Short mmCIF file of C-alpha atoms in Angstrom, two decimals:
data_model
loop_
_atom_site.label_atom_id
_atom_site.label_comp_id
_atom_site.label_asym_id
_atom_site.label_seq_id
_atom_site.Cartn_x
_atom_site.Cartn_y
_atom_site.Cartn_z
CA MET M 987 18.70 14.97 -0.60
CA ILE M 988 16.00 15.17 -2.65
CA VAL M 989 12.26 13.28 -1.76
CA TYR M 990 10.30 11.95 -5.08
CA VAL M 991 7.44 11.70 -4.42
CA LEU M 992 4.49 9.66 -6.39
CA ILE M 993 0.77 10.00 -6.51
CA PRO M 994 -1.16 7.69 -8.64
CA VAL M 995 -4.66 9.07 -10.08
CA PHE M 996 -7.87 8.41 -11.30
CA ASN M 997 -10.01 11.38 -10.96
CA ARG M 998 -11.00 12.50 -7.09
CA LEU M 999 -9.57 15.74 -7.98
CA GLU M 1000 -10.72 17.07 -4.21
CA HIS M 1001 -8.66 14.60 -3.03
CA THR M 1002 -5.35 15.07 -4.88
CA LYS M 1003 -5.62 19.26 -4.23
CA ARG M 1004 -5.82 17.94 -0.19
CA VAL M 1005 -2.68 15.91 -0.41
CA VAL M 1006 -1.17 18.19 -2.75
CA ALA M 1007 -1.76 20.96 -0.11
CA SER M 1008 -0.32 18.87 2.72
CA LEU M 1009 3.18 18.37 1.10
CA ARG M 1010 3.57 22.09 -0.02
CA ALA M 1011 2.80 22.66 3.86
CA GLN M 1012 6.34 20.44 4.85
CA ARG M 1013 8.50 21.74 6.29
CA ILE M 1014 11.62 20.62 3.65
CA ALA M 1015 8.95 20.93 1.47
CA LYS M 1016 11.95 22.46 -0.76
CA LYS M 1017 13.61 19.31 -0.83
CA LEU M 1018 10.54 17.43 -2.25
CA ARG M 1019 9.73 16.68 -5.92
CA ILE M 1020 5.40 15.82 -6.53
CA ILE M 1021 5.10 13.61 -9.33
CA VAL M 1022 1.41 12.35 -9.88
CA VAL M 1023 0.15 9.97 -12.23
CA ASN M 1024 -2.90 10.67 -14.02
CA ASP M 1025 -4.12 7.47 -15.40
CA GLY M 1026 -6.67 8.56 -17.72
CA SER M 1027 -9.18 10.76 -15.68
CA THR M 1028 -12.30 12.88 -16.90
CA ASP M 1029 -12.58 15.10 -14.49
CA GLU M 1030 -10.58 18.25 -14.04
CA THR M 1031 -7.18 16.20 -12.60
CA ALA M 1032 -5.45 16.77 -16.24
CA GLN M 1033 -6.18 20.68 -16.26
CA TYR M 1034 -5.32 21.42 -12.75
CA LEU M 1035 -2.30 19.58 -12.88
CA GLN M 1036 -0.85 21.55 -15.80
CA SER M 1037 -1.92 24.71 -14.21
CA GLN M 1038 0.56 23.73 -11.54
CA GLY M 1039 4.65 24.63 -11.72
CA ASP M 1040 6.04 22.61 -8.49
CA ILE M 1041 4.10 19.04 -10.17
CA VAL M 1042 5.37 16.99 -13.00
CA GLU M 1043 2.72 15.17 -14.76
CA LEU M 1044 2.77 11.55 -16.25
CA ARG M 1045 0.17 10.60 -18.47
CA GLY M 1046 -1.35 7.01 -18.79
CA GLY M 1047 -4.60 5.99 -20.49
CA GLY M 1048 -6.18 4.14 -17.78
CA ASN M 1049 -4.28 1.18 -18.00
CA LEU M 1050 -1.91 1.52 -15.48
CA TRP M 1051 -3.46 0.84 -12.49
CA TRP M 1052 -1.00 1.40 -8.82
CA GLY M 1053 1.39 -1.17 -10.12
CA GLY M 1054 2.11 0.00 -13.47
CA ALA M 1055 1.17 4.03 -12.08
CA ILE M 1056 4.11 3.88 -9.62
CA GLU M 1057 6.07 2.12 -12.20
CA GLU M 1058 6.07 5.17 -14.96
CA GLY M 1059 7.03 7.20 -11.77
CA LEU M 1060 10.08 5.22 -10.79
CA LYS M 1061 11.49 5.62 -14.59
CA HIS M 1062 10.62 9.50 -14.50
CA VAL M 1063 12.61 9.63 -11.42
CA LEU M 1064 15.11 6.75 -10.87
CA PRO M 1065 17.49 8.31 -13.77
CA SER M 1066 17.55 11.90 -11.09
CA CYS M 1067 18.89 9.76 -8.27
CA GLN M 1068 20.99 9.79 -5.94
CA ALA M 1069 22.75 8.40 -3.32
CA GLU M 1070 21.07 9.93 -0.96
CA ASP M 1071 17.87 10.31 -2.55
CA TYR M 1072 14.31 9.24 -1.39
CA ILE M 1073 11.03 8.08 -3.06
CA LEU M 1074 7.73 7.99 -1.80
CA PHE M 1075 4.47 6.45 -1.98
CA LEU M 1076 1.33 7.75 -1.90
CA ASN M 1077 -1.97 7.63 -2.36
CA ASN M 1078 -4.43 10.99 -2.65
CA ASP M 1079 -6.77 10.35 -0.66
CA THR M 1080 -4.31 11.26 2.14
CA TRP M 1081 -3.28 14.40 4.46
CA PHE M 1082 -0.53 14.68 7.31
CA ASP M 1083 0.73 17.29 9.14
CA ASP M 1084 3.80 19.16 8.57
CA GLN M 1085 6.44 17.10 9.91
CA TYR M 1086 5.59 13.93 8.30
CA ILE M 1087 7.64 13.72 5.19
CA GLU M 1088 10.69 14.78 8.06
CA THR M 1089 9.69 11.93 10.32
CA LEU M 1090 9.77 8.97 7.28
CA VAL M 1091 13.41 11.02 6.75
CA GLN M 1092 14.83 10.65 10.14
CA THR M 1093 13.08 6.81 10.77
CA SER M 1094 14.88 5.60 7.98
CA LYS M 1095 18.01 7.11 8.97
CA ASP M 1096 17.85 5.55 12.69
CA ASN M 1097 16.98 2.48 11.62
CA GLY M 1098 20.20 1.84 9.22
CA GLY M 1099 18.21 3.05 5.61
CA ALA M 1100 15.33 1.13 5.92
CA ALA M 1101 11.81 1.34 4.28
CA VAL M 1102 9.84 3.26 6.54
CA GLY M 1103 6.16 2.98 6.54
CA SER M 1104 3.12 5.20 8.21
CA VAL M 1105 -0.22 4.07 10.14
CA ILE M 1106 -3.10 5.41 9.14
CA HIS M 1107 -6.11 7.13 10.83
CA GLU M 1108 -9.58 7.19 10.15
CA GLU M 1109 -11.13 10.33 9.75
CA GLY M 1110 -14.39 10.84 12.61
CA ARG M 1111 -13.29 6.81 14.18
CA ASP M 1112 -12.61 6.68 17.97
CA PRO M 1113 -9.53 5.01 18.94
CA PRO M 1114 -9.06 6.59 15.25
CA LEU M 1115 -5.80 4.07 14.56
CA VAL M 1116 -7.31 1.32 11.72
CA SER M 1117 -4.38 -0.22 10.41
CA ILE M 1118 -0.51 -0.43 11.76
CA GLY M 1119 1.38 -2.11 8.43
CA ALA M 1120 0.72 -6.58 6.89
CA LYS M 1121 1.74 -9.51 8.89
CA VAL M 1122 2.39 -12.15 6.20
CA ASN M 1123 2.26 -16.10 7.35
CA ILE M 1124 3.58 -17.50 3.78
CA ASN M 1125 3.22 -21.08 4.80
CA ARG M 1126 -0.03 -20.10 5.66
CA LEU M 1127 -1.35 -17.82 2.66
CA ALA M 1128 -2.51 -15.42 5.54
CA VAL M 1129 -2.25 -11.64 5.78
CA TRP M 1130 -3.83 -9.92 8.60
CA ASP M 1131 -3.50 -6.17 9.89
CA LEU M 1132 -0.48 -5.89 12.94
CA LEU M 1133 -3.69 -3.74 14.55
CA SER M 1134 -5.35 -6.77 15.80
CA GLU M 1135 -2.93 -7.69 17.91
CA LEU M 1136 -2.93 -5.00 19.92
CA SER M 1137 -4.24 -4.10 22.73
CA GLU M 1138 -6.97 -1.86 23.14
CA THR M 1139 -4.77 0.38 25.50
CA GLU M 1140 -1.97 -0.18 23.26
CA LYS M 1141 -4.01 1.38 20.24
CA ARG M 1142 -4.83 4.20 21.72
CA SER M 1143 -1.10 4.50 23.03
CA PRO M 1144 1.11 2.54 20.29
CA LYS M 1145 4.22 1.94 20.57
CA SER M 1146 6.93 4.47 18.51
CA GLN M 1147 7.87 1.83 16.20
CA TYR M 1148 6.90 -1.54 14.70
CA ARG M 1149 8.49 -3.82 12.32
CA VAL M 1150 6.05 -5.23 9.63
CA ASP M 1151 6.76 -8.08 7.16
CA ALA M 1152 5.14 -5.65 3.83
CA LEU M 1153 4.64 -2.62 3.16
CA SER M 1154 1.28 -0.30 2.02
CA GLY M 1155 1.67 1.93 -1.13
CA ARG M 1156 -0.30 4.33 1.19
CA GLY M 1157 2.52 6.43 2.59
CA THR M 1158 5.97 4.59 2.34
CA LEU M 1159 9.32 5.77 2.27
CA TYR M 1160 12.11 4.16 0.60
CA PRO M 1161 16.11 4.47 0.18
CA ALA M 1162 16.17 5.03 -3.77
CA PRO M 1163 19.32 2.69 -4.20
CA LEU M 1164 16.78 -0.05 -3.41
CA PHE M 1165 15.04 -0.07 -6.79
CA ARG M 1166 18.09 0.02 -8.78
CA LYS M 1167 19.82 -2.64 -6.86
CA TYR M 1168 16.66 -4.90 -6.15
CA GLY M 1169 14.06 -3.76 -9.24
CA GLY M 1170 10.90 -1.93 -9.40
CA MET M 1171 7.16 -3.05 -9.45
CA ARG M 1172 6.45 -6.36 -11.34
CA PRO M 1173 3.08 -4.66 -13.54
CA SER M 1174 2.92 -7.32 -15.94
CA LEU M 1175 2.33 -10.30 -12.99
CA LEU M 1176 0.78 -7.52 -10.04
CA PRO M 1177 -0.95 -4.78 -11.64
CA HIS M 1178 -2.49 -3.63 -8.94
CA TYR M 1179 -3.32 -4.94 -5.09
CA MET M 1180 -0.59 -6.72 -3.41
CA ALA M 1181 2.05 -4.58 -5.47
CA ASP M 1182 2.89 -3.14 -2.87
CA TYR M 1183 3.65 -5.61 -0.43
CA GLU M 1184 5.14 -7.63 -2.92
CA VAL M 1185 8.43 -5.14 -3.69
CA ALA M 1186 8.53 -4.39 -0.02
CA MET M 1187 8.92 -8.04 1.21
CA ARG M 1188 11.54 -8.64 -1.88
CA PHE M 1189 13.58 -5.96 -0.70
CA ALA M 1190 13.01 -7.20 3.29
CA ARG M 1191 15.11 -10.77 1.83
CA ALA M 1192 17.50 -8.96 0.90
CA GLY M 1193 17.99 -7.82 4.46
CA VAL M 1194 16.70 -4.13 4.69
CA PRO M 1195 14.14 -3.78 7.47
CA LEU M 1196 10.86 -2.79 7.32
CA VAL M 1197 9.93 0.07 9.65
CA VAL M 1198 6.81 1.81 10.79
CA SER M 1199 6.59 4.94 12.39
CA SER M 1200 2.83 5.58 14.62
CA ASN M 1201 4.83 9.48 14.55
CA ALA M 1202 3.79 9.93 10.85
CA ILE M 1203 0.50 9.04 10.64
CA VAL M 1204 -1.80 9.51 7.06
CA TYR M 1205 -5.60 10.60 7.67
CA SER M 1206 -8.03 9.08 5.56
CA PRO M 1207 -11.46 9.33 4.68
CA PRO M 1208 -14.12 6.93 6.52
CA ILE M 1209 -13.54 4.29 3.59
CA TYR M 1210 -9.53 4.70 2.95
CA GLY M 1211 -9.56 1.44 0.69
CA ASN M 1212 -11.75 0.48 -2.41
CA ASP M 1213 -15.55 -0.99 -1.17
CA THR M 1214 -15.95 -4.73 -2.58
CA SER M 1215 -19.22 -5.52 -0.34
CA ARG M 1216 -21.08 -4.38 -3.86
CA LEU M 1217 -19.34 -6.61 -6.19
CA SER M 1218 -20.92 -9.78 -7.36
CA TRP M 1219 -19.01 -12.73 -5.85
CA TRP M 1220 -17.39 -13.09 -8.98
CA LYS M 1221 -15.49 -10.27 -9.32
CA GLN M 1222 -15.11 -10.21 -6.18
CA LEU M 1223 -12.73 -13.53 -6.26
CA PHE M 1224 -11.65 -12.65 -9.90
CA GLY M 1225 -12.46 -8.79 -10.86
CA ARG M 1226 -9.07 -6.02 -10.98
CA ARG M 1227 -10.57 -4.23 -8.36
CA SER M 1228 -11.12 -6.32 -5.64
CA PRO M 1229 -8.30 -7.55 -2.89
CA HIS M 1230 -9.68 -11.00 -2.86
CA ASN M 1231 -8.58 -11.79 -6.84
CA VAL M 1232 -7.44 -15.58 -6.58
CA PHE M 1233 -5.17 -15.33 -9.50
CA GLN M 1234 -3.71 -11.67 -8.17
CA ARG M 1235 -2.64 -13.89 -4.96
CA LEU M 1236 -1.84 -16.61 -5.95
CA ILE M 1237 0.57 -14.62 -8.49
CA PHE M 1238 1.70 -12.78 -5.38
CA TYR M 1239 2.54 -15.52 -2.80
CA SER M 1240 4.50 -17.40 -5.89
CA LEU M 1241 6.65 -13.70 -5.76
CA VAL M 1242 7.61 -14.24 -2.14
CA GLY M 1243 8.98 -16.75 0.65
CA SER M 1244 11.46 -18.46 -0.23
CA PRO M 1245 11.90 -20.41 -3.07
CA VAL M 1246 10.39 -23.67 -1.73
CA GLN M 1247 7.63 -21.51 -0.53
CA ARG M 1248 7.52 -19.86 -3.99
CA MET M 1249 6.89 -24.03 -5.56
CA THR M 1250 4.37 -24.88 -3.77
CA ALA M 1251 2.49 -21.59 -3.12
CA PRO M 1252 0.29 -23.14 -6.04
CA ILE M 1253 -0.46 -26.26 -3.61
CA ARG M 1254 -1.20 -24.62 -0.75
CA MET M 1255 -3.71 -22.93 -1.85
CA ALA M 1256 -5.58 -25.22 -3.58
CA TYR M 1257 -5.60 -26.44 -0.09
CA PHE M 1258 -6.03 -23.68 1.47
CA SER M 1259 -8.86 -22.44 0.01
CA CYS M 1260 -10.54 -25.56 -0.31
CA SER M 1261 -10.15 -25.84 3.52
CA ARG M 1262 -11.13 -22.55 4.50
CA ALA M 1263 -14.33 -23.05 2.30
CA PHE M 1264 -15.37 -26.60 3.71
CA SER M 1265 -15.27 -24.87 7.75
CA THR M 1266 -17.26 -21.63 6.15
CA TRP M 1267 -19.76 -24.58 5.00
CA ARG M 1268 -19.80 -26.24 8.09
CA SER M 1269 -19.97 -23.43 10.12
CA LEU M 1270 -23.37 -22.33 8.48
CA ALA M 1271 -24.65 -26.09 8.68
CA LYS M 1272 -24.30 -25.96 12.23
CA ARG M 1273 -26.44 -22.56 12.56
CA LYS M 1274 -28.81 -24.20 10.18
CA GLU M 1275 -29.47 -27.07 12.59
CA GLY M 1276 -29.65 -24.84 15.60
CA THR M 1277 -32.38 -22.79 13.91
CA THR M 1278 -34.43 -26.16 13.12
#
């Protein structure tokens, strides 16, 4: 068994060094193959990667984004993958204990070849658990974190495993044969946000369990996603760096779900967007009335 670890990076060398150190400290480190996709970093990332004998560096020109970087990694490793091998998606701003990957592998085996995600613990937060995994209502075009459904007690002492509707790229293990059977990323359609959810949901439609192990913990800095609060409303709605990108969400919902759900996604998205905008307007109007 070999676990191929794919890590897209763009600058932030200090993060890359930390995640590499976590991988080298794994109890099954000898069974790991580390592939870093350096998408046009302008800091010292390239020099560092070239000096590391146990890391394979793949280079992009700065336009791969997350989905494209993972796809390049898949193209590189799949020809070498055997039936018993795994592929792990990781972000570079993460770290974990020495049993992390071993836990993911065992959880996959215990659940019949499941795709297995990680929980996220935020540095300096109490309780530290900030994410379990995605729940998706395709009909209502809604995505939320399962964490929001838990009681305060369960947030502090979660169950060992949870079933989710989609898995993020922030520490998810896949049996390698899944990509040969059902395909890889779709960077031309989903270059960045939602690309990780789409591939996981594609596997789930084929009957692959999507499981999150509470014992597989990735630790992250206080802001573990892209902060869009400073972006203009235009960039929040249409910028490629924004998780609220209207076009990316429309493409995502047009790719997942049943054939009927995919066909009706544009109509439903228009309806719910207008409905939610109207509800927001009404709420603001009532607040304004209350202050006059």
